PDB file of C-alpha atoms in Angstrom:
ATOM      1  CA  MET A   1       0.000   0.000   0.000  1.00  0.00           C
ATOM      2  CA  GLN A   2       1.189   3.523  -0.770  1.00  0.00           C
ATOM      3  CA  ILE A   3       2.098   5.890   2.056  1.00  0.00           C
ATOM      4  CA  GLY A   4      -0.599   8.417   1.159  1.00  0.00           C
ATOM      5  CA  LEU A   5      -3.331   5.789   1.015  1.00  0.00           C
ATOM      6  CA  ALA A   6      -2.143   4.187   4.257  1.00  0.00           C
ATOM      7  CA  LEU A   7      -2.423   7.539   6.005  1.00  0.00           C
ATOM      8  CA  GLN A   8      -5.936   8.090   4.661  1.00  0.00           C
ATOM      9  CA  HIS A   9      -7.056   4.705   6.001  1.00  0.00           C
ATOM     10  CA  ALA A  10      -5.296   5.403   9.303  1.00  0.00           C
ATOM     11  CA  GLN A  11      -7.192   8.675   9.760  1.00  0.00           C
ATOM     12  CA  GLN A  12     -10.451   6.784   9.401  1.00  0.00           C
ATOM     13  CA  THR A  13      -9.291   4.228  11.954  1.00  0.00           C
ATOM     14  CA  LEU A  14      -8.358   6.990  14.400  1.00  0.00           C
ATOM     15  CA  ALA A  15     -11.454   9.119  13.808  1.00  0.00           C
ATOM     16  CA  ALA A  16     -12.173   9.223  17.561  1.00  0.00           C
ATOM     17  CA  SER A  17      -8.786  10.832  18.271  1.00  0.00           C
ATOM     18  CA  GLU A  18      -8.548  14.601  18.670  1.00  0.00           C
ATOM     19  CA  THR A  19      -5.650  14.593  16.194  1.00  0.00           C
ATOM     20  CA  PRO A  20      -6.116  11.621  13.818  1.00  0.00           C
ATOM     21  CA  ARG A  21      -3.890  12.937  11.024  1.00  0.00           C
ATOM     22  CA  LEU A  22      -1.069  13.870  13.372  1.00  0.00           C
ATOM     23  CA  ASP A  23      -1.271  10.556  15.221  1.00  0.00           C
ATOM     24  CA  ALA A  24      -1.156   8.601  11.979  1.00  0.00           C
ATOM     25  CA  GLU A  25       1.807  10.553  10.603  1.00  0.00           C
ATOM     26  CA  VAL A  26       3.805  10.293  13.827  1.00  0.00           C
ATOM     27  CA  LEU A  27       3.232   6.549  14.106  1.00  0.00           C
ATOM     28  CA  LEU A  28       4.068   5.812  10.465  1.00  0.00           C
ATOM     29  CA  ALA A  29       7.177   7.994  10.581  1.00  0.00           C
ATOM     30  CA  HIS A  30       8.224   6.094  13.701  1.00  0.00           C
ATOM     31  CA  VAL A  31       7.816   2.725  11.987  1.00  0.00           C
ATOM     32  CA  LEU A  32       9.715   3.929   8.913  1.00  0.00           C
ATOM     33  CA  GLN A  33      12.336   5.647  11.087  1.00  0.00           C
ATOM     34  CA  LYS A  34      11.935   8.722   8.947  1.00  0.00           C
ATOM     35  CA  PRO A  35      10.924  12.345   9.661  1.00  0.00           C
ATOM     36  CA  ARG A  36       7.276  13.261   9.049  1.00  0.00           C
ATOM     37  CA  THR A  37       8.351  15.376   6.069  1.00  0.00           C
ATOM     38  CA  TYR A  38       9.313  12.127   4.323  1.00  0.00           C
ATOM     39  CA  LEU A  39       5.652  11.089   4.281  1.00  0.00           C
ATOM     40  CA  LEU A  40       4.624  14.308   2.569  1.00  0.00           C
ATOM     41  CA  THR A  41       7.479  14.150   0.082  1.00  0.00           C
ATOM     42  CA  TRP A  42       6.941  10.530  -0.965  1.00  0.00           C
ATOM     43  CA  PRO A  43       3.190   9.778  -0.665  1.00  0.00           C
ATOM     44  CA  GLU A  44       3.323   7.303  -3.572  1.00  0.00           C
ATOM     45  CA  ARG A  45       6.076   5.145  -2.054  1.00  0.00           C
ATOM     46  CA  GLU A  46       4.963   1.581  -1.392  1.00  0.00           C
ATOM     47  CA  LEU A  47       5.095   0.150   2.129  1.00  0.00           C
ATOM     48  CA  ASP A  48       6.332  -3.402   2.420  1.00  0.00           C
ATOM     49  CA  SER A  49       4.120  -5.885   4.231  1.00  0.00           C
ATOM     50  CA  ALA A  50       6.198  -6.013   7.442  1.00  0.00           C
ATOM     51  CA  ILE A  51       6.182  -2.228   7.844  1.00  0.00           C
ATOM     52  CA  TYR A  52       2.479  -2.028   7.121  1.00  0.00           C
ATOM     53  CA  ALA A  53       1.712  -4.770   9.645  1.00  0.00           C
ATOM     54  CA  GLN A  54       3.718  -2.945  12.305  1.00  0.00           C
ATOM     55  CA  PHE A  55       1.884   0.287  11.494  1.00  0.00           C
ATOM     56  CA  GLN A  56      -1.483  -1.468  11.761  1.00  0.00           C
ATOM     57  CA  SER A  57      -0.537  -2.874  15.163  1.00  0.00           C
ATOM     58  CA  LEU A  58       0.252   0.606  16.472  1.00  0.00           C
ATOM     59  CA  LEU A  59      -2.965   1.973  14.986  1.00  0.00           C
ATOM     60  CA  THR A  60      -4.996  -0.694  16.770  1.00  0.00           C
ATOM     61  CA  GLN A  61      -3.394   0.171  20.100  1.00  0.00           C
ATOM     62  CA  ARG A  62      -3.925   3.883  19.514  1.00  0.00           C
ATOM     63  CA  GLN A  63      -7.558   3.207  18.591  1.00  0.00           C
ATOM     64  CA  GLN A  64      -7.899   1.534  21.998  1.00  0.00           C
ATOM     65  CA  GLY A  65      -6.630   4.731  23.636  1.00  0.00           C
ATOM     66  CA  VAL A  66      -2.982   3.918  24.300  1.00  0.00           C
ATOM     67  CA  PRO A  67      -1.103   7.260  24.313  1.00  0.00           C
ATOM     68  CA  VAL A  68       1.132   7.968  21.338  1.00  0.00           C
ATOM     69  CA  ALA A  69       3.983   8.676  23.759  1.00  0.00           C
ATOM     70  CA  HIS A  70       3.694   5.144  25.160  1.00  0.00           C
ATOM     71  CA  LEU A  71       3.626   3.647  21.676  1.00  0.00           C
ATOM     72  CA  LEU A  72       6.795   5.546  20.774  1.00  0.00           C
ATOM     73  CA  ALA A  73       8.297   5.171  24.281  1.00  0.00           C
ATOM     74  CA  GLU A  74       9.357   8.807  23.942  1.00  0.00           C
ATOM     75  CA  ARG A  75       8.016  12.347  24.336  1.00  0.00           C
ATOM     76  CA  GLU A  76       9.738  15.642  23.604  1.00  0.00           C
ATOM     77  CA  PHE A  77       9.780  18.210  26.392  1.00  0.00           C
ATOM     78  CA  TRP A  78      11.671  21.518  26.232  1.00  0.00           C
ATOM     79  CA  SER A  79      13.203  20.168  22.986  1.00  0.00           C
ATOM     80  CA  LEU A  80      14.638  17.223  24.940  1.00  0.00           C
ATOM     81  CA  PRO A  81      13.771  13.668  23.831  1.00  0.00           C
ATOM     82  CA  LEU A  82      12.646  11.873  26.998  1.00  0.00           C
ATOM     83  CA  LYS A  83      12.021   8.175  27.403  1.00  0.00           C
ATOM     84  CA  VAL A  84       8.568   7.512  28.851  1.00  0.00           C
ATOM     85  CA  ASN A  85       6.629   4.540  30.152  1.00  0.00           C
ATOM     86  CA  ASN A  86       3.477   3.882  32.146  1.00  0.00           C
ATOM     87  CA  SER A  87       5.237   4.323  35.512  1.00  0.00           C
ATOM     88  CA  THR A  88       5.094   8.133  35.279  1.00  0.00           C
ATOM     89  CA  LEU A  89       3.121  11.005  33.822  1.00  0.00           C
ATOM     90  CA  ILE A  90       3.711  11.877  30.186  1.00  0.00           C
ATOM     91  CA  PRO A  91       5.401  15.326  30.125  1.00  0.00           C
ATOM     92  CA  ARG A  92       2.996  18.009  28.908  1.00  0.00           C
ATOM     93  CA  PRO A  93       3.548  21.399  27.229  1.00  0.00           C
ATOM     94  CA  ASP A  94       1.782  23.191  30.115  1.00  0.00           C
ATOM     95  CA  THR A  95       4.623  22.160  32.417  1.00  0.00           C
ATOM     96  CA  GLU A  96       7.095  24.109  30.293  1.00  0.00           C
ATOM     97  CA  THR A  97       5.568  27.199  31.940  1.00  0.00           C
ATOM     98  CA  LEU A  98       6.960  25.901  35.246  1.00  0.00           C
ATOM     99  CA  VAL A  99      10.417  25.668  33.687  1.00  0.00           C
ATOM    100  CA  GLU A 100      10.108  29.204  32.273  1.00  0.00           C
ATOM    101  CA  THR A 101       9.070  30.565  35.670  1.00  0.00           C
ATOM    102  CA  ALA A 102      11.947  28.879  37.487  1.00  0.00           C
ATOM    103  CA  LEU A 103      14.432  30.247  34.945  1.00  0.00           C
ATOM    104  CA  GLU A 104      13.017  33.759  35.362  1.00  0.00           C
ATOM    105  CA  LEU A 105      13.184  33.618  39.170  1.00  0.00           C
ATOM    106  CA  GLY A 106      16.561  31.905  39.421  1.00  0.00           C
ATOM    107  CA  GLN A 107      19.919  33.582  39.913  1.00  0.00           C
ATOM    108  CA  LEU A 108      23.341  32.723  38.503  1.00  0.00           C
ATOM    109  CA  HIS A 109      23.926  29.840  40.894  1.00  0.00           C
ATOM    110  CA  GLU A 110      21.026  27.870  42.294  1.00  0.00           C
ATOM    111  CA  GLN A 111      20.548  24.662  44.255  1.00  0.00           C
ATOM    112  CA  VAL A 112      17.238  23.360  42.913  1.00  0.00           C
ATOM    113  CA  LEU A 113      15.055  20.514  44.140  1.00  0.00           C
ATOM    114  CA  ASP A 114      12.486  18.927  41.806  1.00  0.00           C
ATOM    115  CA  LEU A 115       9.851  17.103  43.863  1.00  0.00           C
ATOM    116  CA  GLY A 116       8.051  14.202  42.166  1.00  0.00           C
ATOM    117  CA  THR A 117      10.314  14.274  39.140  1.00  0.00           C
ATOM    118  CA  GLY A 118       8.704  11.449  37.127  1.00  0.00           C
ATOM    119  CA  THR A 119      10.605  11.287  33.829  1.00  0.00           C
ATOM    120  CA  GLY A 120      12.984  13.963  35.119  1.00  0.00           C
ATOM    121  CA  ALA A 121      11.532  16.449  32.629  1.00  0.00           C
ATOM    122  CA  ILE A 122      11.621  19.597  34.778  1.00  0.00           C
ATOM    123  CA  ALA A 123      15.031  18.988  36.340  1.00  0.00           C
ATOM    124  CA  LEU A 124      16.604  18.045  33.006  1.00  0.00           C
ATOM    125  CA  ALA A 125      15.111  21.063  31.236  1.00  0.00           C
ATOM    126  CA  LEU A 126      16.493  23.381  33.918  1.00  0.00           C
ATOM    127  CA  LYS A 127      19.919  21.718  33.803  1.00  0.00           C
ATOM    128  CA  SER A 128      20.007  22.003  30.005  1.00  0.00           C
ATOM    129  CA  GLU A 129      19.469  25.772  30.298  1.00  0.00           C
ATOM    130  CA  ARG A 130      21.567  26.422  33.421  1.00  0.00           C
ATOM    131  CA  PRO A 131      24.486  23.960  33.481  1.00  0.00           C
ATOM    132  CA  GLN A 132      25.940  25.723  36.540  1.00  0.00           C
ATOM    133  CA  TRP A 133      22.860  24.985  38.663  1.00  0.00           C
ATOM    134  CA  GLN A 134      22.907  22.024  41.037  1.00  0.00           C
ATOM    135  CA  LEU A 135      19.819  19.899  40.421  1.00  0.00           C
ATOM    136  CA  THR A 136      18.386  17.285  42.761  1.00  0.00           C
ATOM    137  CA  ALA A 137      15.348  15.318  41.595  1.00  0.00           C
ATOM    138  CA  VAL A 138      13.313  12.974  43.790  1.00  0.00           C
ATOM    139  CA  ASP A 139      10.364  10.637  43.361  1.00  0.00           C
ATOM    140  CA  LYS A 140       8.805   8.064  45.690  1.00  0.00           C
ATOM    141  CA  SER A 141       8.449   5.583  42.814  1.00  0.00           C
ATOM    142  CA  ALA A 142      11.493   3.386  42.222  1.00  0.00           C
ATOM    143  CA  ALA A 143      10.418   2.941  38.592  1.00  0.00           C
ATOM    144  CA  ALA A 144      10.273   6.708  38.114  1.00  0.00           C
ATOM    145  CA  VAL A 145      13.711   7.140  39.688  1.00  0.00           C
ATOM    146  CA  ALA A 146      15.102   4.540  37.285  1.00  0.00           C
ATOM    147  CA  LEU A 147      13.486   6.278  34.309  1.00  0.00           C
ATOM    148  CA  ALA A 148      14.685   9.757  35.303  1.00  0.00           C
ATOM    149  CA  THR A 149      18.193   8.393  35.853  1.00  0.00           C
ATOM    150  CA  GLU A 150      18.124   6.786  32.403  1.00  0.00           C
ATOM    151  CA  ASN A 151      17.007  10.053  30.806  1.00  0.00           C
ATOM    152  CA  ALA A 152      19.732  12.018  32.592  1.00  0.00           C
ATOM    153  CA  LYS A 153      22.405   9.582  31.378  1.00  0.00           C
ATOM    154  CA  HIS A 154      21.024   9.541  27.838  1.00  0.00           C
ATOM    155  CA  LEU A 155      21.022  13.353  27.679  1.00  0.00           C
ATOM    156  CA  ARG A 156      24.369  13.611  29.490  1.00  0.00           C
ATOM    157  CA  LEU A 157      22.944  16.041  32.026  1.00  0.00           C
ATOM    158  CA  GLN A 158      24.203  15.893  35.608  1.00  0.00           C
ATOM    159  CA  VAL A 159      21.185  15.597  37.894  1.00  0.00           C
ATOM    160  CA  ASP A 160      21.218  13.907  41.299  1.00  0.00           C
ATOM    161  CA  VAL A 161      18.201  11.565  41.147  1.00  0.00           C
ATOM    162  CA  ARG A 162      17.038   9.916  44.380  1.00  0.00           C
ATOM    163  CA  GLN A 163      14.109   8.005  45.791  1.00  0.00           C
ATOM    164  CA  SER A 164      12.190  10.059  48.354  1.00  0.00           C
ATOM    165  CA  ASP A 165       8.549  10.480  49.356  1.00  0.00           C
ATOM    166  CA  TRP A 166       8.532  14.279  49.027  1.00  0.00           C
ATOM    167  CA  PHE A 167      11.103  15.457  51.628  1.00  0.00           C
ATOM    168  CA  SER A 168      11.486  12.171  53.547  1.00  0.00           C
ATOM    169  CA  ALA A 169      15.052  11.421  52.371  1.00  0.00           C
ATOM    170  CA  LEU A 170      16.308  15.022  52.406  1.00  0.00           C
ATOM    171  CA  ALA A 171      16.868  15.671  56.112  1.00  0.00           C
ATOM    172  CA  GLY A 172      19.367  18.469  56.782  1.00  0.00           C
ATOM    173  CA  GLN A 173      19.435  19.715  53.187  1.00  0.00           C
ATOM    174  CA  ALA A 174      18.422  23.157  51.960  1.00  0.00           C
ATOM    175  CA  PHE A 175      17.806  24.569  48.495  1.00  0.00           C
ATOM    176  CA  SER A 176      17.481  27.998  46.957  1.00  0.00           C
ATOM    177  CA  MET A 177      14.527  26.843  44.851  1.00  0.00           C
ATOM    178  CA  ILE A 178      12.021  24.002  45.057  1.00  0.00           C
ATOM    179  CA  VAL A 179       9.869  23.162  42.033  1.00  0.00           C
ATOM    180  CA  SER A 180       7.110  20.599  41.754  1.00  0.00           C
ATOM    181  CA  ASN A 181       4.334  19.318  39.543  1.00  0.00           C
ATOM    182  CA  PRO A 182       2.528  17.227  42.177  1.00  0.00           C
ATOM    183  CA  PRO A 183      -0.767  15.320  41.907  1.00  0.00           C
ATOM    184  CA  TYR A 184      -3.573  17.892  41.917  1.00  0.00           C
ATOM    185  CA  ILE A 185      -6.641  16.270  40.334  1.00  0.00           C
ATOM    186  CA  ALA A 186      -9.654  15.516  42.535  1.00  0.00           C
ATOM    187  CA  ALA A 187     -10.589  11.830  42.744  1.00  0.00           C
ATOM    188  CA  ASP A 188     -14.042  12.446  41.226  1.00  0.00           C
ATOM    189  CA  ASP A 189     -12.801  14.513  38.270  1.00  0.00           C
ATOM    190  CA  PRO A 190     -14.457  13.110  35.098  1.00  0.00           C
ATOM    191  CA  HIS A 191     -11.318  13.810  33.054  1.00  0.00           C
ATOM    192  CA  LEU A 192      -9.689  10.812  34.741  1.00  0.00           C
ATOM    193  CA  LEU A 193     -11.855   8.620  32.518  1.00  0.00           C
ATOM    194  CA  GLN A 194     -10.751  10.327  29.313  1.00  0.00           C
ATOM    195  CA  GLY A 195      -7.707  10.469  27.080  1.00  0.00           C
ATOM    196  CA  ASP A 196      -4.127   9.633  28.018  1.00  0.00           C
ATOM    197  CA  VAL A 197      -4.639   9.875  31.791  1.00  0.00           C
ATOM    198  CA  ARG A 198      -6.420   6.495  31.706  1.00  0.00           C
ATOM    199  CA  PHE A 199      -3.014   4.931  31.043  1.00  0.00           C
ATOM    200  CA  GLU A 200      -1.013   6.970  33.569  1.00  0.00           C
ATOM    201  CA  PRO A 201      -0.513   6.124  37.273  1.00  0.00           C
ATOM    202  CA  HIS A 202      -3.321   7.642  39.353  1.00  0.00           C
ATOM    203  CA  SER A 203      -0.879   8.153  42.216  1.00  0.00           C
ATOM    204  CA  ALA A 204       0.828  10.800  40.065  1.00  0.00           C
ATOM    205  CA  LEU A 205      -2.472  12.453  39.171  1.00  0.00           C
ATOM    206  CA  VAL A 206      -4.941  12.289  42.047  1.00  0.00           C
ATOM    207  CA  ALA A 207      -4.801  14.038  45.412  1.00  0.00           C
ATOM    208  CA  ALA A 208      -7.255  14.157  48.289  1.00  0.00           C
ATOM    209  CA  ALA A 209      -8.918  17.338  49.596  1.00  0.00           C
ATOM    210  CA  GLU A 210     -10.299  18.230  46.160  1.00  0.00           C
ATOM    211  CA  GLY A 211      -6.822  17.931  44.668  1.00  0.00           C
ATOM    212  CA  PHE A 212      -5.065  20.152  47.233  1.00  0.00           C
ATOM    213  CA  ALA A 213      -3.619  17.550  49.644  1.00  0.00           C
ATOM    214  CA  ASP A 214      -0.128  17.250  48.126  1.00  0.00           C
ATOM    215  CA  LEU A 215       0.075  20.950  47.280  1.00  0.00           C
ATOM    216  CA  GLU A 216      -0.751  21.769  50.911  1.00  0.00           C
ATOM    217  CA  GLN A 217       1.833  19.309  52.217  1.00  0.00           C
ATOM    218  CA  ILE A 218       4.575  20.763  50.041  1.00  0.00           C
ATOM    219  CA  ILE A 219       3.644  24.352  50.928  1.00  0.00           C
ATOM    220  CA  LYS A 220       3.730  23.482  54.624  1.00  0.00           C
ATOM    221  CA  GLN A 221       6.944  21.463  54.650  1.00  0.00           C
ATOM    222  CA  ALA A 222       9.054  23.314  52.062  1.00  0.00           C
ATOM    223  CA  PRO A 223      10.253  26.146  54.380  1.00  0.00           C
ATOM    224  CA  ALA A 224      12.332  23.637  56.356  1.00  0.00           C
ATOM    225  CA  TYR A 225      14.262  22.918  53.145  1.00  0.00           C
ATOM    226  CA  LEU A 226      14.509  26.427  51.678  1.00  0.00           C
ATOM    227  CA  ASN A 227      17.376  28.842  52.116  1.00  0.00           C
ATOM    228  CA  ALA A 228      16.465  32.389  53.119  1.00  0.00           C
ATOM    229  CA  GLY A 229      14.999  34.075  50.060  1.00  0.00           C
ATOM    230  CA  GLY A 230      14.342  30.752  48.369  1.00  0.00           C
ATOM    231  CA  TRP A 231      11.449  30.189  45.972  1.00  0.00           C
ATOM    232  CA  LEU A 232       8.751  27.516  45.919  1.00  0.00           C
ATOM    233  CA  VAL A 233       7.293  27.110  42.419  1.00  0.00           C
ATOM    234  CA  LEU A 234       4.234  24.876  41.932  1.00  0.00           C
ATOM    235  CA  GLU A 235       2.173  23.633  39.030  1.00  0.00           C
ATOM    236  CA  HIS A 236      -1.512  23.130  39.807  1.00  0.00           C
ATOM    237  CA  GLY A 237      -4.932  22.652  38.252  1.00  0.00           C
ATOM    238  CA  TRP A 238      -6.731  25.236  36.133  1.00  0.00           C
ATOM    239  CA  GLN A 239      -8.982  26.319  39.001  1.00  0.00           C
ATOM    240  CA  GLN A 240      -6.466  26.122  41.851  1.00  0.00           C
ATOM    241  CA  ALA A 241      -4.379  29.289  41.441  1.00  0.00           C
ATOM    242  CA  GLN A 242      -6.388  31.366  43.894  1.00  0.00           C
ATOM    243  CA  GLY A 243      -6.364  28.552  46.454  1.00  0.00           C
ATOM    244  CA  CYS A 244      -2.609  28.093  46.096  1.00  0.00           C
ATOM    245  CA  ARG A 245      -1.957  31.808  46.511  1.00  0.00           C
ATOM    246  CA  ALA A 246      -4.069  31.880  49.669  1.00  0.00           C
ATOM    247  CA  ARG A 247      -2.305  28.853  51.122  1.00  0.00           C
ATOM    248  CA  LEU A 248       1.155  30.271  50.374  1.00  0.00           C
ATOM    249  CA  ARG A 249       0.336  33.598  52.018  1.00  0.00           C
ATOM    250  CA  GLU A 250      -1.222  31.890  55.012  1.00  0.00           C
ATOM    251  CA  ALA A 251       1.931  29.791  55.423  1.00  0.00           C
ATOM    252  CA  GLY A 252       4.104  32.931  55.481  1.00  0.00           C
ATOM    253  CA  TYR A 253       5.482  33.145  51.941  1.00  0.00           C
ATOM    254  CA  HIS A 254       6.120  36.526  50.325  1.00  0.00           C
ATOM    255  CA  ASP A 255       5.973  37.842  46.743  1.00  0.00           C
ATOM    256  CA  VAL A 256       3.229  35.334  45.953  1.00  0.00           C
ATOM    257  CA  ALA A 257       1.990  35.371  42.348  1.00  0.00           C
ATOM    258  CA  SER A 258       0.661  33.160  39.568  1.00  0.00           C
ATOM    259  CA  LYS A 259       1.558  32.753  35.910  1.00  0.00           C
ATOM    260  CA  ALA A 260      -0.613  31.638  32.993  1.00  0.00           C
ATOM    261  CA  ASP A 261       0.271  28.823  30.603  1.00  0.00           C
ATOM    262  CA  LEU A 262       0.102  29.032  26.805  1.00  0.00           C
ATOM    263  CA  GLY A 263      -3.669  28.597  26.965  1.00  0.00           C
ATOM    264  CA  GLY A 264      -4.063  31.639  29.200  1.00  0.00           C
ATOM    265  CA  VAL A 265      -4.885  29.555  32.289  1.00  0.00           C
ATOM    266  CA  GLU A 266      -3.173  30.333  35.596  1.00  0.00           C
ATOM    267  CA  ARG A 267      -1.099  27.159  35.872  1.00  0.00           C
ATOM    268  CA  ILE A 268       1.901  28.111  38.038  1.00  0.00           C
ATOM    269  CA  THR A 269       1.919  29.744  41.474  1.00  0.00           C
ATOM    270  CA  TYR A 270       5.026  30.668  43.431  1.00  0.00           C
ATOM    271  CA  GLY A 271       6.155  32.327  46.632  1.00  0.00           C
ATOM    272  CA  ARG A 272       9.360  33.309  48.423  1.00  0.00           C
ATOM    273  CA  TRP A 273      10.463  32.186  51.881  1.00  0.00           C
ATOM    274  CA  LEU A 274      12.387  34.986  53.608  1.00  0.00           C
ATOM    275  CA  THR A 275      13.186  33.459  57.009  1.00  0.00           C
ATOM    276  CA  ALA A 276      16.865  32.858  57.741  1.00  0.00           C
ATOM    277  CA  GLU A 277      18.035  29.361  58.695  1.00  0.00           C
ATOM    278  CA  LYS A 278      18.625  30.207  62.342  1.00  0.00           C
ATOM    279  CA  GLU A 279      15.141  31.668  62.641  1.00  0.00           C
ATOM    280  CA  ARG A 280      13.332  28.616  61.354  1.00  0.00           C
ATOM    281  CA  THR A 281      11.128  26.445  63.435  1.00  0.00           C
ATOM    282  CA  ASP A 282      10.460  22.828  62.599  1.00  0.00           C
ATOM    283  CA  VAL A 283       7.740  22.339  60.019  1.00  0.00           C
ATOM    284  CA  GLU A 284       5.799  19.186  60.663  1.00  0.00           C
TER     285      GLU A 284
END
C-alpha cells in the first residue's frame, strides 16, 4: 500500500482521536524511522508488508486509547527527547511554563530541588538551560527514579536523582529553589476517565482534599528545606491558582503570584520564603 493511502485509512481508523492525522503521521514515521516530512514528500512510495503490519498494530493500540507517547516510548519536552513509560506522567507542554518561571526567578547559581520528578523532565530542562545549577530530583516511585536516571544519562545532564517520598530522604538539606508538579486532580474529576490519563498512574495524578492535599503538604513542609529568600514554584490545576496563593500567604510566603500557561490559564503559582536558617522552626 502507498504511504498516502495508508495515512488516509489510518485517519479513518483513528477518527475518535482529537488529532487523527497527526497521530497517523507520527506513528508511520516512527515505523519507517523517517521524519514526518518524508511522508509528505513521498506519498506514492509503497510500504512493504512487514512495515504495514507494524503500522497497523500501532494503529490498533492507539484506537484503543494507548497514548502515542507510550507507543513511541518517547516524548519531547523543552526540545529534549525523553524516554517515557506507564510508571510516570507523560510530560505536557503546560509544564514548560513551570520551567520558564523557574528560569526567570533563578539567579546565577542555584541549588534546585524537583519534587516528584517522574521522567525527570523539569530537572533536566532546567539543567540544560543552566548547566551551573545544582539539580536534585526525587520521586517516591522506584520505577520513576530509574526512568529519570536513564534520561539524565542519555542526555548527558548531571542531575542527582534519588528516591524520596517528598522530603522524607532530604533531612538536613536546603535549596534555593524548590519546584514541583505534584498530583492535583480531585478523585471524582471526570477527566480521569478520558484520554491519556487512563493509562497513567493515578498516584501521580490524584490528590485528596479536592486535589489540594499534596500541594498543601509541600507548601507546609518546604520552608524547612529552603534557604532564606528561596522560591517555591508549583504547578496546579486550572482552578487552583487562587487557592494556592491563599495557602502560600497563610503559610508565610512573600511575593506570591501566579503565571498563565500558553492557553491563558493560571497554571503556576510561586512564593518566596524569607526566614533565615537560624530563625526557622520545625515544620511538621
